[in-house]
C-alpha atoms as an extended CHARMM CRD file, in Angstrom:
* protein
*
       105  EXT
         1         1  MET       CA            -15.8870000000       15.6560000000       -2.4950000000  PROA      1               0.0000000000
         2         2  LYS       CA            -13.9630000000       13.4060000000        0.4590000000  PROA      2               0.0000000000
         3         3  ALA       CA            -10.2950000000       14.8610000000        1.0810000000  PROA      3               0.0000000000
         4         4  PHE       CA             -7.6790000000       13.5470000000        3.8820000000  PROA      4               0.0000000000
         5         5  ARG       CA             -4.1490000000       14.1240000000        5.4330000000  PROA      5               0.0000000000
         6         6  LEU       CA             -1.6900000000       11.9050000000        4.8010000000  PROA      6               0.0000000000
         7         7  ASP       CA             -0.2920000000       13.2310000000        8.6600000000  PROA      7               0.0000000000
         8         8  GLU       CA             -2.8580000000       12.0620000000        9.8380000000  PROA      8               0.0000000000
         9         9  LEU       CA             -3.8680000000        9.4760000000        8.2800000000  PROA      9               0.0000000000
        10        10  GLU       CA             -1.3150000000        7.8100000000        9.7360000000  PROA      10              0.0000000000
        11        11  ALA       CA             -2.1640000000        8.4790000000       12.5950000000  PROA      11              0.0000000000
        12        12  GLU       CA             -4.4530000000        6.8650000000       13.0020000000  PROA      12              0.0000000000
        13        13  ARG       CA             -3.0450000000        3.9760000000       11.2270000000  PROA      13              0.0000000000
        14        14  ALA       CA             -0.3650000000        3.9530000000       14.0870000000  PROA      14              0.0000000000
        15        15  ALA       CA             -2.9050000000        5.0000000000       16.6930000000  PROA      15              0.0000000000
        16        16  ASN       CA             -4.7200000000        0.9810000000       16.2390000000  PROA      16              0.0000000000
        17        17  ASP       CA             -1.7320000000       -1.0890000000       15.8460000000  PROA      17              0.0000000000
        18        18  GLY       CA             -1.8920000000       -2.5080000000       12.4140000000  PROA      18              0.0000000000
        19        19  ALA       CA             -0.2030000000       -1.9150000000        9.2840000000  PROA      19              0.0000000000
        20        20  TYR       CA             -2.7560000000       -1.4080000000        7.1450000000  PROA      20              0.0000000000
        21        21  LEU       CA             -6.0280000000        1.4760000000        7.8090000000  PROA      21              0.0000000000
        22        22  GLN       CA             -8.4740000000        1.7050000000        4.6760000000  PROA      22              0.0000000000
        23        23  PHE       CA             -9.4790000000        5.0480000000        4.2120000000  PROA      23              0.0000000000
        24        24  LEU       CA            -11.8380000000        4.8580000000        1.6050000000  PROA      24              0.0000000000
        25        25  ARG       CA            -14.4200000000        2.6470000000        0.0310000000  PROA      25              0.0000000000
        26        26  GLU       CA            -16.8130000000        3.4750000000       -2.8760000000  PROA      26              0.0000000000
        27        27  ARG       CA            -18.3840000000        1.3200000000       -5.6380000000  PROA      27              0.0000000000
        28        28  ASN       CA            -15.5510000000        1.2840000000       -7.4980000000  PROA      28              0.0000000000
        29        29  MET       CA            -12.5770000000        1.1330000000       -5.7340000000  PROA      29              0.0000000000
        30        30  SER       CA            -11.1670000000        1.1560000000       -2.3360000000  PROA      30              0.0000000000
        31        31  VAL       CA             -7.7320000000        3.1020000000       -0.7330000000  PROA      31              0.0000000000
        32        32  GLY       CA             -5.6660000000        2.0430000000        1.5860000000  PROA      32              0.0000000000
        33        33  LEU       CA             -2.6160000000        3.7050000000        4.1490000000  PROA      33              0.0000000000
        34        34  TYR       CA             -0.1120000000        0.6300000000        4.3100000000  PROA      34              0.0000000000
        35        35  ALA       CA              3.7010000000        0.9090000000        6.2130000000  PROA      35              0.0000000000
        36        36  LEU       CA              6.2410000000       -1.3680000000        6.7210000000  PROA      36              0.0000000000
        37        37  ASN       CA              8.9500000000       -0.6260000000        9.0650000000  PROA      37              0.0000000000
        38        38  ALA       CA             12.9880000000       -1.0910000000        7.9450000000  PROA      38              0.0000000000
        39        39  GLY       CA             13.5250000000       -4.5610000000        8.1420000000  PROA      39              0.0000000000
        40        40  GLN       CA             10.4090000000       -5.7990000000        8.4950000000  PROA      40              0.0000000000
        41        41  ALA       CA              8.8240000000       -8.7370000000        6.9750000000  PROA      41              0.0000000000
        42        42  ASP       CA              5.0200000000       -7.8430000000        3.8840000000  PROA      42              0.0000000000
        43        43  PRO       CA              2.5420000000      -10.9360000000        5.5860000000  PROA      43              0.0000000000
        44        44  GLN       CA              1.0220000000       -9.9680000000        2.3150000000  PROA      44              0.0000000000
        45        45  SER       CA             -0.6690000000      -13.2160000000       -0.4840000000  PROA      45              0.0000000000
        46        46  PRO       CA             -2.8330000000      -12.3690000000       -3.7320000000  PROA      46              0.0000000000
        47        47  HSD       CA             -5.8060000000      -10.1420000000       -3.2610000000  PROA      47              0.0000000000
        48        48  GLY       CA             -9.0780000000      -10.6310000000       -5.8240000000  PROA      48              0.0000000000
        49        49  GLN       CA             -8.5620000000       -7.4840000000       -7.5750000000  PROA      49              0.0000000000
        50        50  ASP       CA             -6.3130000000       -5.3810000000       -8.6990000000  PROA      50              0.0000000000
        51        51  GLU       CA             -3.6300000000       -3.2970000000       -7.2230000000  PROA      51              0.0000000000
        52        52  VAL       CA             -1.9080000000        0.2470000000       -7.6100000000  PROA      52              0.0000000000
        53        53  TYR       CA              0.8680000000        0.8810000000       -5.3850000000  PROA      53              0.0000000000
        54        54  VAL       CA              1.6930000000        5.0920000000       -4.5250000000  PROA      54              0.0000000000
        55        55  VAL       CA              5.4520000000        5.1410000000       -2.7030000000  PROA      55              0.0000000000
        56        56  MET       CA              4.5310000000        8.1690000000       -0.3160000000  PROA      56              0.0000000000
        57        57  SER       CA              8.2880000000        7.1440000000        1.8880000000  PROA      57              0.0000000000
        58        58  GLY       CA             11.1080000000        5.2790000000        2.1740000000  PROA      58              0.0000000000
        59        59  ARG       CA             13.2310000000        2.7230000000        0.0900000000  PROA      59              0.0000000000
        60        60  ALA       CA             12.3620000000       -1.1910000000       -0.3120000000  PROA      60              0.0000000000
        61        61  SER       CA             12.4810000000       -3.4360000000       -3.5400000000  PROA      61              0.0000000000
        62        62  VAL       CA              9.4880000000       -5.2980000000       -4.7730000000  PROA      62              0.0000000000
        63        63  THR       CA              8.5400000000       -8.6990000000       -6.4980000000  PROA      63              0.0000000000
        64        64  VAL       CA              5.5600000000       -8.8530000000       -8.3550000000  PROA      64              0.0000000000
        65        65  GLY       CA              5.1670000000      -12.0820000000      -10.1480000000  PROA      65              0.0000000000
        66        66  MET       CA              8.8740000000      -12.6920000000      -11.5760000000  PROA      66              0.0000000000
        67        67  GLU       CA              9.9210000000       -9.1610000000      -11.8570000000  PROA      67              0.0000000000
        68        68  THR       CA             11.4640000000       -7.1860000000       -8.4820000000  PROA      68              0.0000000000
        69        69  THR       CA             12.5210000000       -3.4310000000       -8.8730000000  PROA      69              0.0000000000
        70        70  GLN       CA             13.5750000000       -1.0470000000       -6.0880000000  PROA      70              0.0000000000
        71        71  VAL       CA             10.7210000000        1.2410000000       -5.3340000000  PROA      71              0.0000000000
        72        72  GLY       CA             11.3880000000        4.6830000000       -3.1300000000  PROA      72              0.0000000000
        73        73  ARG       CA              9.1780000000        7.9320000000       -3.1360000000  PROA      73              0.0000000000
        74        74  GLY       CA              7.0360000000        8.5130000000       -6.2700000000  PROA      74              0.0000000000
        75        75  SER       CA              7.2050000000        5.4790000000       -7.0480000000  PROA      75              0.0000000000
        76        76  VAL       CA              3.6280000000        3.8320000000       -8.9070000000  PROA      76              0.0000000000
        77        77  VAL       CA              3.9160000000        0.2140000000       -8.8950000000  PROA      77              0.0000000000
        78        78  TYR       CA              0.8650000000       -1.9670000000      -10.9660000000  PROA      78              0.0000000000
        79        79  VAL       CA             -0.2420000000       -5.4870000000       -9.4370000000  PROA      79              0.0000000000
        80        80  PRO       CA             -2.4380000000       -7.2260000000      -11.3910000000  PROA      80              0.0000000000
        81        81  ALA       CA             -5.3710000000       -9.0470000000       -9.2100000000  PROA      81              0.0000000000
        82        82  GLY       CA             -4.2650000000      -12.9380000000       -7.8460000000  PROA      82              0.0000000000
        83        83  THR       CA             -0.1010000000      -12.1870000000       -9.1360000000  PROA      83              0.0000000000
        84        84  ALA       CA              2.1350000000      -12.9270000000       -5.9650000000  PROA      84              0.0000000000
        85        85  HSD       CA              3.7100000000      -10.3950000000       -4.3710000000  PROA      85              0.0000000000
        86        86  LYS       CA              5.4240000000       -8.6700000000       -1.9600000000  PROA      86              0.0000000000
        87        87  PHE       CA              8.2290000000       -6.6470000000       -0.5250000000  PROA      87              0.0000000000
        88        88  HSD       CA             11.2900000000       -6.7850000000        0.6510000000  PROA      88              0.0000000000
        89        89  HSD       CA             14.5530000000       -5.4830000000        2.0550000000  PROA      89              0.0000000000
        90        90  ILE       CA             13.1010000000       -2.3590000000        3.0960000000  PROA      90              0.0000000000
        91        91  THR       CA             15.9630000000        0.0220000000        3.8670000000  PROA      91              0.0000000000
        92        92  GLU       CA             13.3610000000        3.0120000000        5.0960000000  PROA      92              0.0000000000
        93        93  ASP       CA             10.0080000000        3.2260000000        6.9280000000  PROA      93              0.0000000000
        94        94  LEU       CA              7.9960000000        2.5050000000        4.1300000000  PROA      94              0.0000000000
        95        95  ARG       CA              4.3450000000        4.0970000000        3.7660000000  PROA      95              0.0000000000
        96        96  VAL       CA              2.3060000000        3.4410000000        0.6990000000  PROA      96              0.0000000000
        97        97  LEU       CA             -1.1920000000        4.4670000000       -0.7720000000  PROA      97              0.0000000000
        98        98  VAL       CA             -3.0040000000        1.5490000000       -1.6760000000  PROA      98              0.0000000000
        99        99  VAL       CA             -5.7640000000        1.7510000000       -4.4620000000  PROA      99              0.0000000000
       100       100  PHE       CA             -7.8830000000       -1.9840000000       -4.9650000000  PROA      100             0.0000000000
       101       101  SER       CA            -10.2310000000       -1.7370000000       -8.2150000000  PROA      101             0.0000000000
       102       102  PRO       CA            -13.2100000000       -3.2010000000       -6.9530000000  PROA      102             0.0000000000
       103       103  PRO       CA            -12.5300000000       -2.8250000000       -3.6210000000  PROA      103             0.0000000000
       104       104  GLU       CA            -11.0500000000       -4.9550000000       -0.9540000000  PROA      104             0.0000000000
       105       105  SER       CA            -13.1770000000       -7.2660000000        0.2610000000  PROA      105             0.0000000000
């Protein structure tokens, strides 16, 4: 078993001055913590893997392909591989668990 605490992951991510911290990588998936602060631009481009976002805290809009929705704590969003997607109109600091399958390369 591998177990993690969100507060410890957030501290490690912040200490490394990065928006993304991959903390688990296995044969069929990887998991990371993604952080964007209120008002910040999301620099993402499409990935070669399917993704699932689980919003842990914050509020924003997310556009996946041609669809846009509001997200907040407890929201879950699926992004198919190769699809353009961005968080925007971030009104509260956003912390998101990201699951990639297969693992992010």
